[in-house]
């Protein structure tokens, strides 16, 4: 052992304290709750404005639609009036064309018939007339004024004797109501319709409304007036059929600010009268252009008692005021459920956040504990791989030894995980005691995943690190470990790597990778320890990989990957009943290469799926005309690949020989998702296929997973069978596997049976099938 060793620096990071985390979390919760409250308030305010504006827009649209209906009705009435004016003008034009002179009384009868016909076609008209100037259709200074109204039973039109009652139409009551005494004719009054307010008509003894339109001849001389008369009920009916909201009301005022409509929807008559009086007090006709054909919709507020209303009103085409009043409560009614919902959401969210915060606090405390323990292995208490990588960040010079326990999985399989943990603890204690005997803190002991330990040391020369490896091996296997009074022999393989003058950018785990490579090389060369030498074999390995990659691709392109078949001997029937299909590369010169020479390259180039599909197609075709069973190896990658599984299912369906197919799944293939294995087995079992676990005894916790898989065969790994006649431990492990399989009604296959002595022990253990050199090597033909 070399002399004094230098201390290895460490880089420790302390997790945050529980108090600081609780304070930070409390502040976050407080900020979140305050933010939620502020957001809720802003949301309510925004929603109030948005919903109210939306509601007002909807009301505006409904009132505008009502205004359009009233204007359409008013336009219809005005159209009726201008139609009568056109009739009067047309008959007068006849007199001008015939040059009949001043006496045109012969046209009165057809004129009055035409007037009556039109009135009968005016829906809802109470009456109408043509009021001519003196001398038109009559002698000078005499006015001809045919005026008809419906009789009280509204069945026939009767002509009123207005010619004798009034010397001129200007003396008729409708004129003062409709045009007024100051009215004078002019070019701008042609085709214009004048509306009267509601007034009482003595002829019909009811409130009426009169529309008047001037009549002119071709020279724009005034001929007289055409009038239509309508009842106020006609206007009220139009307004009464308009509904804005549930408790709204509509109204129609004439230009003299008289209300023409009855609210009629509220049972409180006093309240209706108060609303009507208040609206009349506003004199809305004075706030709009009552003479304009259309008016823009205006709004204002109205308060009657304790109730607030918003009024929407405008001038109609007839110069009246149409409007609607909507309670303010109904405009804001949509906001109430939102406020309630928002409060419930706020309370629920805050409660959930508080609950979640308590849970997070609980989890954070746990995580802090876990973080403090994240650098420590739970079982042994030694620093773990994470701590090793952290410690490798600092020193530029260092030596690393990785200690791998040989055949540790067999101990786990035979005696259980509790025994395996016992062995790991014992080895950890020995290594810790050994490191403690050295110069203080010169050696660091670490527990790596699985059955490996690591020792980090200062930079040694090759001889010193080799001596250290020898001491560690003797320390582990020099004294047996006992489990329930059963002595267990534990040996190790040690890989060593050294780093001198660490280069910038060099990763911390590079030294770990190099030491792991050294462990694998030591096992392949049957050596107890080996030092990684980066200067040896790197270029050669690269060239070899490139060479084999090119050969493999060429073999696939030239269809030179062929299945060979090794017999499987039935120990009960004492004859060969099955064959295992193995891939071989046939070189152009006829040489045959085993899979071990190119399978790793195939995996790196991701060609293994293609090789599996090729083997499926060729093996199914070969055995489709035979009676023996045959097995095909599948890796976990094959089963996890949907395209490969699809090709397998298609072959099973096409050849219909599933009852003679055995799929061998590599138990040591690094399975990460056993659910995919379950799914694959469930898909092929209906075809009659059998499932075998290959290399059993080399994987991790294989017994536990075997219980959950519906397998038919276990192929015991050759490392146990090869020395079965000489290695008592291997014999005990194998016997445990056989007994376990028999309890599950699973048949067993012994691999690597190479002589009669091993076959005798196989039969002694009751293994069902044997496979190996003793019964035959793989051949191209069966």
XYZ file of C-alpha atoms in Angstrom:
782
model
C 0.000 0.000 0.000
C 1.460 3.446 -0.882
C 2.320 6.025 1.669
C 0.281 8.977 2.878
C -2.816 9.753 0.846
C -4.219 13.221 0.320
C -7.707 14.209 1.371
C -10.356 14.297 -1.327
C -12.316 17.574 -1.376
C -16.083 17.411 -1.391
C -18.750 19.776 -2.676
C -21.659 19.734 -0.255
C -24.949 21.535 -0.824
C -27.281 22.009 2.111
C -31.019 21.691 1.373
C -33.203 24.591 2.516
C -34.484 24.572 6.103
C -38.064 23.660 6.955
C -38.734 27.115 8.468
C -37.648 28.974 5.319
C -39.803 26.730 3.159
C -42.838 27.243 5.419
C -42.331 31.024 5.386
C -41.975 31.083 1.600
C -45.029 28.892 1.117
C -47.067 31.052 3.492
C -46.119 34.184 1.565
C -47.026 32.499 -1.712
C -50.432 31.469 -0.346
C -51.057 34.993 0.972
C -50.098 36.556 -2.357
C -52.243 34.033 -4.202
C -55.312 34.664 -2.015
C -54.878 38.432 -2.375
C -54.473 38.022 -6.104
C -57.558 35.824 -6.293
C -59.592 38.414 -4.370
C -58.351 41.225 -6.603
C -58.976 39.148 -9.712
C -62.461 38.280 -8.471
C -63.271 41.947 -7.837
C -61.963 42.990 -11.229
C -63.854 40.154 -12.838
C -67.118 41.181 -11.175
C -66.641 44.811 -12.182
C -65.755 43.878 -15.716
C -68.600 41.362 -15.910
C -71.035 43.933 -14.541
C -70.041 46.448 -17.172
C -69.907 43.854 -19.937
C -73.201 42.150 -19.061
C -74.992 45.420 -18.479
C -73.732 46.760 -21.773
C -74.720 43.529 -23.492
C -78.143 43.640 -21.857
C -78.628 47.261 -22.874
C -77.585 46.379 -26.392
C -80.163 43.581 -26.471
C -82.862 45.943 -25.138
C -81.800 48.565 -27.635
C -82.209 46.019 -30.432
C -85.666 44.933 -29.201
C -86.893 48.530 -28.857
C -85.426 49.374 -32.253
C -87.229 46.379 -33.738
C -90.479 47.668 -32.209
C -89.769 51.104 -33.620
C -89.263 49.552 -37.037
C -92.610 47.754 -36.746
C -94.382 51.003 -35.789
C -92.622 52.937 -38.548
C -93.590 50.247 -41.013
C -97.184 50.555 -39.843
C -97.049 54.353 -40.072
C -95.490 54.130 -43.526
C -98.354 51.870 -44.572
C -100.912 54.414 -43.359
C -99.040 57.210 -45.092
C -98.954 55.122 -48.262
C -102.706 54.680 -48.137
C -103.097 58.468 -47.893
C -100.778 59.233 -50.808
C -102.660 56.609 -52.814
C -105.879 58.602 -52.385
C -104.016 61.772 -53.324
C -102.841 60.041 -56.512
C -106.455 59.056 -57.279
C -107.621 62.684 -57.013
C -104.708 63.928 -59.112
C -105.341 61.252 -61.756
C -109.018 62.147 -62.188
C -108.175 65.793 -62.453
C -105.630 64.982 -65.150
C -108.483 63.372 -67.136
C -110.364 66.665 -67.194
C -107.280 68.459 -68.436
C -106.673 65.936 -71.191
C -110.300 66.109 -72.457
C -110.501 69.853 -72.257
C -113.943 69.470 -70.747
C -114.007 72.927 -69.365
C -114.911 73.952 -65.886
C -117.818 71.570 -65.629
C -116.456 68.129 -64.952
C -119.248 66.867 -62.731
C -119.663 63.811 -64.928
C -116.463 62.406 -63.284
C -117.777 62.620 -59.740
C -119.515 59.250 -59.767
C -116.483 57.242 -61.000
C -114.252 59.295 -58.704
C -116.341 58.471 -55.654
C -116.531 54.792 -56.700
C -112.747 54.695 -56.974
C -112.452 56.401 -53.586
C -114.733 53.833 -51.959
C -112.893 50.913 -53.616
C -109.579 52.107 -52.257
C -110.938 52.688 -48.773
C -112.285 49.183 -48.675
C -108.769 47.924 -49.421
C -107.165 50.018 -46.652
C -106.866 47.591 -43.759
C -108.338 49.184 -40.632
C -109.230 52.555 -42.153
C -112.182 54.298 -40.489
C -112.774 56.650 -43.403
C -111.244 58.851 -46.035
C -111.959 61.639 -48.475
C -110.815 63.933 -51.279
C -111.161 67.627 -50.427
C -110.877 69.716 -53.578
C -110.330 73.424 -53.942
C -113.367 75.494 -55.138
C -113.855 75.133 -58.897
C -112.290 71.639 -59.090
C -114.931 69.155 -60.246
C -117.459 71.930 -59.480
C -118.460 75.424 -60.324
C -116.545 78.506 -59.200
C -116.583 79.221 -55.463
C -118.044 75.771 -54.825
C -115.986 73.037 -53.072
C -116.425 69.412 -54.037
C -115.439 67.288 -50.992
C -116.440 63.574 -51.172
C -115.759 62.103 -47.702
C -116.744 58.579 -46.659
C -116.737 56.850 -43.262
C -117.787 53.428 -42.183
C -121.186 53.052 -40.590
C -121.275 52.174 -36.874
C -121.510 48.488 -37.715
C -118.460 49.003 -40.010
C -120.143 47.166 -42.856
C -120.693 49.956 -45.429
C -119.125 53.261 -46.349
C -121.372 56.282 -46.019
C -120.785 59.642 -47.659
C -120.970 62.538 -45.235
C -122.553 65.778 -46.434
C -119.496 67.897 -45.738
C -120.055 69.977 -48.930
C -122.971 71.804 -47.294
C -121.398 71.902 -43.821
C -118.108 73.483 -44.818
C -117.489 76.012 -47.526
C -113.848 74.849 -47.680
C -111.872 71.942 -46.305
C -109.926 74.448 -44.231
C -113.061 74.734 -42.121
C -113.142 70.962 -41.407
C -111.907 69.960 -37.918
C -109.210 67.671 -39.267
C -107.439 70.540 -41.054
C -106.688 72.506 -37.912
C -105.520 69.341 -36.155
C -103.406 68.073 -39.028
C -101.997 71.106 -40.865
C -103.063 74.138 -38.857
C -104.406 77.492 -40.063
C -100.935 78.768 -41.025
C -100.315 76.035 -43.552
C -99.593 77.190 -47.089
C -98.966 75.066 -50.202
C -95.612 74.940 -51.888
C -93.398 72.746 -54.065
C -91.839 71.148 -50.972
C -95.214 69.861 -49.754
C -95.868 67.583 -52.743
C -96.220 63.920 -51.752
C -95.853 64.883 -48.109
C -98.116 63.285 -45.464
C -99.223 65.227 -42.409
C -100.302 63.554 -39.184
C -102.756 64.880 -36.662
C -102.669 64.149 -32.973
C -105.515 62.102 -31.533
C -108.700 64.157 -31.432
C -112.385 63.405 -30.891
C -114.390 63.068 -34.101
C -118.069 64.013 -33.787
C -118.947 62.059 -36.895
C -117.673 58.738 -35.577
C -117.980 59.666 -31.904
C -114.569 58.195 -31.101
C -110.905 59.264 -30.846
C -109.364 59.297 -34.296
C -106.183 60.131 -36.125
C -106.137 61.858 -39.529
C -103.450 61.751 -42.201
C -103.505 64.363 -44.966
C -101.572 64.663 -48.226
C -101.807 67.644 -50.656
C -102.928 67.117 -54.278
C -101.385 69.126 -57.155
C -101.970 69.383 -60.894
C -99.302 69.260 -63.532
C -98.551 72.948 -63.139
C -98.082 72.458 -59.387
C -101.319 74.226 -58.563
C -102.970 73.019 -55.368
C -106.022 70.836 -56.104
C -106.921 70.068 -52.497
C -106.253 67.431 -49.821
C -106.554 63.643 -49.558
C -107.238 62.357 -46.030
C -107.539 59.020 -44.257
C -109.010 58.570 -40.807
C -107.933 55.920 -38.314
C -108.960 54.966 -34.808
C -106.531 55.317 -31.878
C -107.057 51.604 -31.112
C -105.143 50.809 -34.256
C -102.020 52.467 -32.816
C -102.496 50.976 -29.369
C -102.680 47.424 -30.757
C -99.300 47.762 -32.473
C -97.577 49.005 -29.327
C -99.277 46.510 -27.013
C -97.843 43.579 -28.972
C -94.235 44.639 -28.298
C -92.522 43.007 -25.281
C -89.012 44.033 -24.209
C -88.491 42.305 -20.812
C -90.728 40.599 -18.294
C -91.588 43.743 -16.284
C -90.948 46.381 -18.927
C -93.607 48.614 -20.461
C -94.087 50.310 -23.816
C -95.806 53.584 -24.656
C -96.792 55.716 -27.614
C -97.413 59.486 -27.307
C -98.719 61.742 -30.024
C -97.095 65.035 -30.818
C -99.347 66.807 -28.332
C -97.867 64.607 -25.602
C -101.002 62.531 -25.188
C -100.534 58.897 -24.311
C -102.133 56.547 -26.811
C -101.225 53.207 -25.236
C -102.265 51.415 -22.067
C -99.502 49.680 -20.087
C -101.888 46.826 -19.378
C -99.328 44.311 -17.979
C -99.082 45.438 -14.384
C -101.846 44.573 -11.965
C -101.016 47.692 -9.951
C -103.193 50.322 -11.691
C -101.894 53.082 -9.442
C -98.318 52.267 -10.378
C -99.238 52.286 -14.081
C -100.881 55.685 -13.762
C -97.849 57.033 -11.890
C -95.573 55.799 -14.686
C -97.810 57.311 -17.338
C -97.983 60.658 -15.548
C -94.233 60.739 -15.070
C -93.619 60.007 -18.759
C -96.061 62.742 -19.807
C -94.310 65.136 -17.436
C -91.030 64.506 -19.266
C -92.610 65.865 -22.495
C -90.495 63.547 -24.590
C -91.990 64.915 -27.813
C -90.126 68.121 -27.153
C -86.764 66.319 -26.943
C -87.011 64.781 -30.416
C -87.713 66.015 -33.849
C -91.368 65.162 -34.075
C -91.531 66.230 -37.695
C -88.726 64.005 -38.859
C -89.639 60.755 -40.621
C -87.419 58.782 -38.329
C -85.756 59.542 -35.022
C -82.578 58.211 -33.345
C -83.177 56.087 -30.270
C -82.502 58.156 -27.140
C -82.204 57.049 -23.510
C -82.779 58.596 -20.129
C -83.494 57.471 -16.586
C -86.801 57.551 -14.798
C -87.575 57.048 -11.108
C -91.093 56.293 -9.918
C -91.324 55.626 -6.211
C -88.579 53.148 -5.269
C -88.214 51.802 -8.811
C -85.609 52.943 -11.319
C -86.175 52.596 -15.049
C -84.212 53.245 -18.190
C -86.280 54.796 -20.987
C -85.543 54.098 -24.633
C -87.552 56.310 -27.023
C -87.585 57.856 -30.474
C -89.829 59.736 -32.907
C -91.799 57.550 -35.290
C -92.383 58.139 -38.972
C -95.730 59.686 -38.021
C -94.201 62.228 -35.653
C -95.250 60.312 -32.515
C -93.009 59.223 -29.641
C -92.566 55.486 -29.179
C -90.623 54.168 -26.224
C -90.081 51.445 -23.632
C -89.195 51.514 -19.974
C -87.039 48.701 -18.502
C -86.435 48.248 -14.756
C -82.764 48.725 -13.915
C -82.943 45.591 -11.750
C -83.770 43.535 -14.827
C -80.809 44.992 -16.698
C -78.481 43.894 -13.897
C -80.348 40.670 -13.108
C -77.839 38.539 -15.023
C -75.067 39.697 -12.710
C -76.570 38.339 -9.492
C -75.996 34.625 -10.198
C -72.518 35.493 -11.426
C -71.775 37.258 -8.131
C -72.996 34.262 -6.187
C -71.073 31.875 -8.407
C -67.983 34.047 -8.185
C -68.186 34.084 -4.388
C -68.575 30.314 -4.297
C -65.669 29.911 -6.706
C -63.554 32.300 -4.640
C -64.335 30.515 -1.371
C -63.873 27.103 -3.001
C -60.619 28.114 -4.670
C -59.153 29.642 -1.535
C -60.184 26.557 0.461
C -58.647 24.296 -2.149
C -55.462 26.366 -2.214
C -55.201 26.258 1.562
C -55.746 22.525 1.542
C -53.266 22.127 -1.302
C -50.784 24.345 0.514
C -50.986 22.188 3.611
C -50.502 19.123 1.458
C -47.615 20.758 -0.380
C -46.072 21.762 2.923
C -46.317 18.170 4.055
C -44.813 16.953 0.786
C -42.070 19.593 0.814
C -41.063 18.572 4.311
C -40.886 15.003 3.099
C -38.936 16.076 0.029
C -36.486 17.977 2.203
C -35.934 14.820 4.175
C -35.558 12.890 0.955
C -33.214 15.542 -0.423
C -31.048 15.276 2.635
C -31.042 11.532 2.104
C -30.693 11.708 -1.707
C -26.931 11.482 -1.410
C -27.164 8.403 0.804
C -27.989 4.787 0.012
C -30.991 3.689 2.080
C -29.723 0.177 2.770
C -26.079 0.672 3.623
C -25.964 4.338 4.631
C -23.055 4.892 2.236
C -22.888 7.783 -0.204
C -24.631 6.835 -3.446
C -23.880 7.314 -7.140
C -25.200 10.899 -7.136
C -22.758 11.820 -4.396
C -19.952 10.048 -6.256
C -20.590 12.088 -9.399
C -20.681 15.249 -7.308
C -17.403 14.400 -5.605
C -15.832 13.676 -9.002
C -16.478 17.276 -10.065
C -13.676 18.738 -7.917
C -10.367 16.812 -8.149
C -8.391 16.976 -11.372
C -6.503 13.802 -10.411
C -8.291 10.751 -9.039
C -8.502 6.977 -9.084
C -11.741 5.007 -9.094
C -12.386 1.350 -8.368
C -15.768 -0.267 -9.075
C -16.370 -3.494 -7.183
C -18.934 -5.866 -8.693
C -20.163 -8.839 -6.627
C -19.968 -12.003 -8.715
C -23.109 -14.147 -9.017
C -25.016 -11.950 -6.615
C -28.245 -12.550 -8.535
C -28.006 -16.278 -7.795
C -27.878 -15.504 -4.082
C -30.974 -13.332 -4.433
C -32.760 -16.030 -6.427
C -31.893 -18.893 -4.100
C -32.169 -17.256 -0.680
C -34.278 -14.179 -1.377
C -33.787 -10.426 -1.291
C -33.426 -10.318 2.485
C -30.342 -12.515 2.214
C -29.030 -10.340 -0.632
C -29.426 -7.232 1.525
C -27.564 -8.981 4.313
C -24.663 -9.679 1.962
C -24.579 -6.080 0.747
C -24.529 -4.778 4.324
C -21.710 -7.115 5.240
C -19.609 -6.050 2.257
C -20.360 -2.359 2.984
C -19.155 -2.757 6.596
C -15.915 -4.400 5.473
C -15.194 -1.721 2.885
C -16.023 1.089 5.344
C -13.772 -0.424 8.003
C -10.989 -0.848 5.444
C -11.284 2.786 4.325
C -11.289 3.933 7.961
C -7.980 2.206 8.592
C -6.298 4.282 5.891
C -5.185 7.878 6.108
C -8.328 9.733 7.291
C -10.708 10.579 4.477
C -8.239 9.434 1.800
C -10.620 6.761 0.466
C -14.307 7.287 -0.218
C -16.655 4.287 -0.241
C -19.901 4.495 -2.285
C -22.824 2.182 -2.955
C -23.831 2.017 -6.622
C -27.084 0.552 -7.972
C -27.498 -3.204 -7.931
C -24.547 -5.216 -6.622
C -21.758 -2.686 -7.107
C -19.642 -0.533 -4.814
C -17.101 2.163 -5.670
C -13.986 3.487 -3.984
C -12.726 6.940 -4.877
C -9.056 7.456 -4.129
C -6.240 9.876 -4.946
C -4.246 9.303 -8.103
C -2.063 6.159 -7.810
C 0.425 4.589 -10.109
C -0.553 1.303 -11.800
C 1.206 -0.879 -9.239
C -0.332 0.893 -6.242
C -3.887 0.766 -7.577
C -3.405 -2.894 -8.485
C -2.282 -3.645 -4.919
C -5.316 -1.778 -3.596
C -7.616 -3.926 -5.765
C -5.990 -7.113 -4.454
C -6.473 -5.996 -0.860
C -10.128 -5.180 -1.476
C -10.782 -8.586 -3.090
C -9.128 -10.431 -0.219
C -11.120 -8.284 2.190
C -14.441 -9.359 0.577
C -13.819 -13.072 -0.091
C -11.306 -13.758 2.634
C -14.015 -14.446 5.199
C -17.349 -16.085 4.438
C -20.632 -14.382 5.121
C -23.211 -16.420 7.043
C -26.944 -16.337 6.467
C -29.082 -18.417 8.814
C -26.018 -20.535 9.605
C -25.457 -21.132 5.881
C -21.959 -20.041 4.705
C -21.981 -17.942 1.553
C -18.936 -17.419 -0.631
C -18.755 -13.998 -2.248
C -16.189 -13.022 -4.850
C -15.729 -9.774 -6.757
C -14.585 -8.384 -10.077
C -12.898 -4.993 -9.869
C -12.534 -2.404 -12.609
C -10.052 0.451 -12.153
C -9.648 3.777 -13.899
C -7.409 6.800 -13.332
C -7.733 10.451 -14.290
C -4.763 12.792 -14.544
C -5.058 16.508 -15.347
C -8.773 16.660 -16.001
C -9.488 18.465 -19.249
C -12.067 21.319 -19.512
C -15.490 19.998 -20.499
C -14.674 16.442 -19.458
C -17.786 14.980 -17.805
C -17.676 13.783 -14.225
C -19.100 10.361 -15.058
C -16.436 9.562 -17.640
C -14.256 8.004 -14.970
C -17.235 5.904 -13.806
C -17.868 4.705 -17.363
C -14.219 3.760 -17.796
C -14.193 1.795 -14.554
C -17.383 -0.027 -15.593
C -15.798 -0.949 -18.924
C -12.847 -2.317 -17.000
C -15.211 -4.468 -14.881
C -16.812 -5.957 -17.985
C -13.412 -6.613 -19.568
C -12.182 -8.272 -16.381
C -15.147 -10.648 -16.428
C -14.706 -11.427 -20.124
C -11.037 -12.221 -19.538
C -11.735 -14.176 -16.308
C -9.565 -11.795 -14.301
C -10.289 -10.544 -10.802
C -9.279 -6.950 -11.531
C -8.329 -4.892 -14.559
C -7.159 -1.333 -15.161
C -8.806 0.616 -17.938
C -6.254 1.778 -20.490
C -7.693 4.382 -22.868
C -4.656 4.182 -25.156
C -5.223 0.524 -26.004
C -7.951 -0.780 -28.268
C -9.893 2.408 -28.943
C -8.945 2.762 -32.607
C -9.064 -0.968 -33.169
C -12.553 -1.206 -31.653
C -13.789 1.632 -33.847
C -12.444 0.000 -36.986
C -13.871 -3.360 -35.931
C -17.293 -1.855 -35.347
C -17.236 -0.170 -38.766
C -16.101 -3.403 -40.391
C -18.869 -5.472 -38.816
C -21.483 -2.793 -39.521
C -20.668 -2.909 -43.241
C -20.654 -6.710 -43.270
C -24.023 -6.867 -41.484
C -25.713 -4.393 -43.839
C -24.355 -6.268 -46.848
C -25.590 -9.587 -45.423
C -29.096 -8.173 -44.965
C -29.154 -6.697 -48.466
C -27.879 -9.982 -49.995
C -30.228 -12.153 -47.890
C -27.305 -13.959 -46.216
C -28.799 -14.032 -42.694
C -30.064 -17.589 -42.238
C -31.727 -19.512 -39.404
C -29.786 -22.454 -37.930
C -31.408 -24.950 -35.630
C -30.189 -26.557 -32.390
C -32.030 -29.637 -31.085
C -33.759 -29.694 -27.696
C -33.875 -33.123 -26.052
C -36.956 -34.327 -24.135
C -35.647 -36.066 -20.999
C -38.887 -37.986 -20.485
C -39.456 -39.117 -24.099
C -35.670 -39.464 -24.610
C -35.704 -37.941 -28.083
C -35.465 -34.564 -29.774
C -38.866 -32.855 -29.915
C -37.991 -29.184 -30.389
C -35.478 -26.908 -32.084
C -34.218 -23.458 -31.171
C -33.838 -21.132 -34.177
C -30.576 -19.143 -34.133
C -29.480 -16.529 -36.683
C -26.241 -16.988 -38.594
C -24.404 -14.826 -41.129
C -23.215 -16.734 -44.198
C -20.219 -15.029 -45.779
C -19.761 -14.950 -49.574
C -16.936 -17.508 -49.232
C -19.221 -19.895 -47.320
C -17.947 -19.144 -43.811
C -20.642 -18.969 -41.125
C -20.558 -16.302 -38.386
C -22.456 -16.748 -35.121
C -24.788 -14.072 -33.785
C -22.394 -13.134 -30.994
C -20.083 -11.507 -33.537
C -22.627 -9.060 -34.925
C -25.614 -8.845 -32.560
C -24.212 -5.871 -30.604
C -23.537 -3.964 -33.822
C -27.066 -4.777 -35.002
C -28.464 -3.341 -31.798
C -26.433 -0.147 -32.125
C -27.466 0.279 -35.757
C -31.095 -0.521 -34.831
C -31.141 -3.407 -37.276
C -32.196 -5.990 -34.693
C -35.898 -5.484 -35.504
C -35.237 -6.313 -39.174
C -33.309 -9.413 -38.197
C -36.172 -10.578 -35.942
C -38.739 -10.125 -38.739
C -36.444 -11.994 -41.144
C -36.131 -14.914 -38.691
C -39.917 -15.001 -38.179
C -40.599 -15.275 -41.912
C -37.916 -17.896 -42.632
C -38.505 -20.082 -39.561
C -42.274 -20.159 -40.001
C -41.811 -21.148 -43.642
C -39.299 -23.905 -42.689
C -41.465 -25.507 -40.001
C -44.819 -25.094 -41.755
C -44.371 -28.591 -43.258
C -42.839 -30.238 -40.154
C -44.262 -31.534 -36.874
C -41.627 -30.432 -34.341
C -41.992 -27.410 -32.115
C -39.570 -24.556 -32.670
C -38.523 -21.559 -30.593
C -37.564 -18.049 -31.688
C -35.740 -15.553 -29.489
C -37.379 -12.174 -28.903
C -35.757 -9.261 -27.142
C -37.682 -6.757 -25.079
C -37.122 -4.278 -27.894
C -38.870 -6.621 -30.343
C -41.910 -6.907 -28.095
C -42.029 -3.157 -27.458
C -41.988 -2.414 -31.198
C -45.559 -2.332 -32.630
C -44.421 -3.069 -36.211
C -42.499 -6.191 -35.168
C -45.454 -7.468 -33.124
C -47.755 -6.865 -36.122
C -45.473 -8.952 -38.383
C -45.460 -11.756 -35.798
C -49.260 -11.783 -35.569
C -49.556 -11.757 -39.372
C -47.218 -14.758 -39.636
C -49.185 -16.661 -36.985
C -52.406 -15.988 -38.858
C -50.944 -16.876 -42.272
C -49.166 -20.161 -41.390
C -51.606 -21.432 -38.707
C -48.883 -23.269 -36.765
C -49.079 -21.274 -33.539
C -49.419 -24.430 -31.396
C -45.826 -25.391 -32.369
C -44.280 -21.957 -31.796
C -42.319 -21.048 -28.664
C -41.269 -17.435 -28.160
C -38.187 -17.132 -25.946
C -38.059 -13.812 -24.077
C -34.647 -12.798 -22.767
C -35.028 -12.437 -18.991
C -31.741 -10.502 -18.825
C -32.693 -8.049 -21.567
C -33.323 -5.002 -19.373
C -37.091 -5.120 -19.354
C -38.467 -1.775 -18.214
C -42.187 -2.277 -18.741
C -43.644 -5.672 -17.942
C -47.084 -4.440 -19.039
C -45.866 -4.636 -22.650
C -44.751 -8.242 -22.071
C -48.222 -9.009 -20.665
C -49.888 -7.482 -23.718
C -47.725 -9.438 -26.140
C -48.391 -12.758 -24.375
C -52.133 -12.065 -24.377
C -52.016 -11.455 -28.146
C -50.123 -14.640 -29.123
C -51.626 -17.086 -26.631
C -54.937 -17.367 -28.578
C -52.888 -18.777 -31.498
C -51.698 -21.627 -29.237
C -48.172 -20.226 -28.823
C -45.982 -21.048 -25.827
C -43.804 -18.593 -23.909
C -40.335 -19.342 -22.541
C -38.116 -17.188 -20.349
C -34.546 -17.420 -21.655
C -31.361 -17.031 -19.596
C -33.396 -17.442 -16.397
C -31.266 -16.801 -13.324
C -29.361 -13.791 -14.680
C -32.017 -11.062 -14.438
C -33.180 -8.910 -11.565
C -35.933 -10.208 -9.240
C -36.992 -12.724 -11.879
C -39.099 -14.808 -9.489
C -41.377 -11.859 -8.721
C -41.989 -11.094 -12.378
C -42.355 -14.756 -13.321
C -45.380 -14.986 -11.040
C -47.179 -12.333 -13.095
C -46.352 -13.764 -16.541
C -48.253 -16.653 -18.110
C -45.153 -18.570 -19.244
C -44.790 -22.243 -20.185
C -41.023 -22.831 -20.070
C -38.009 -21.620 -18.129
C -34.637 -21.971 -19.842
C -32.090 -22.061 -17.047
C -29.040 -19.942 -17.839
C -25.970 -21.801 -19.076
C -23.730 -20.185 -16.450
C -25.529 -22.347 -13.865
C -25.702 -25.538 -15.984
C -22.141 -25.489 -17.380
C -20.537 -26.425 -14.035
C -23.532 -28.191 -12.532
C -21.518 -31.355 -11.933
C -18.762 -29.499 -10.019
C -20.219 -26.318 -8.460
C -22.397 -27.114 -5.454
C -23.727 -23.555 -5.224
C -24.846 -23.712 -8.847
C -26.508 -27.030 -8.076
C -28.428 -25.494 -5.138
C -29.512 -22.458 -7.178
C -30.645 -24.661 -10.064
C -32.574 -26.957 -7.742
C -34.377 -23.948 -6.281
C -35.337 -22.779 -9.752
C -36.636 -26.205 -10.740
C -38.686 -26.572 -7.567
C -40.113 -23.112 -8.003
C -41.028 -23.764 -11.637
C -42.600 -27.117 -10.785
C -44.800 -25.443 -8.161
C -46.100 -23.138 -10.909
C -46.512 -26.014 -13.408
C -43.811 -24.512 -15.611
C -41.514 -26.849 -17.549
C -37.743 -26.322 -17.442
C -34.965 -26.457 -20.061
C -31.260 -26.784 -19.222
C -28.954 -24.880 -21.588
C -25.234 -25.594 -22.217
C -25.412 -29.322 -21.443
C -21.992 -30.209 -22.841
C -21.207 -33.645 -21.387
C -22.746 -36.747 -19.905
C -21.842 -35.803 -16.327
C -23.807 -32.543 -16.557
C -26.731 -34.370 -18.219
C -26.813 -36.832 -15.320
C -27.164 -33.964 -12.831
C -29.857 -32.388 -15.054
C -31.888 -35.583 -14.973
C -31.269 -35.899 -11.249
C -32.834 -32.453 -10.719
C -35.849 -33.459 -12.834
C -35.317 -30.845 -15.554
C -37.688 -31.567 -18.441
C -35.510 -30.730 -21.449
C -31.801 -30.476 -22.258
C -30.013 -28.426 -24.879
C -26.321 -28.102 -25.659
C -23.266 -29.538 -27.382
C -23.922 -32.958 -25.889
C -27.070 -33.311 -28.037
C -26.024 -31.333 -31.071
C -24.681 -28.020 -32.295
C -26.792 -25.629 -34.419
C -27.067 -26.843 -38.010
C -28.393 -25.353 -41.210
C -30.725 -28.277 -41.955
C -33.038 -30.294 -39.715
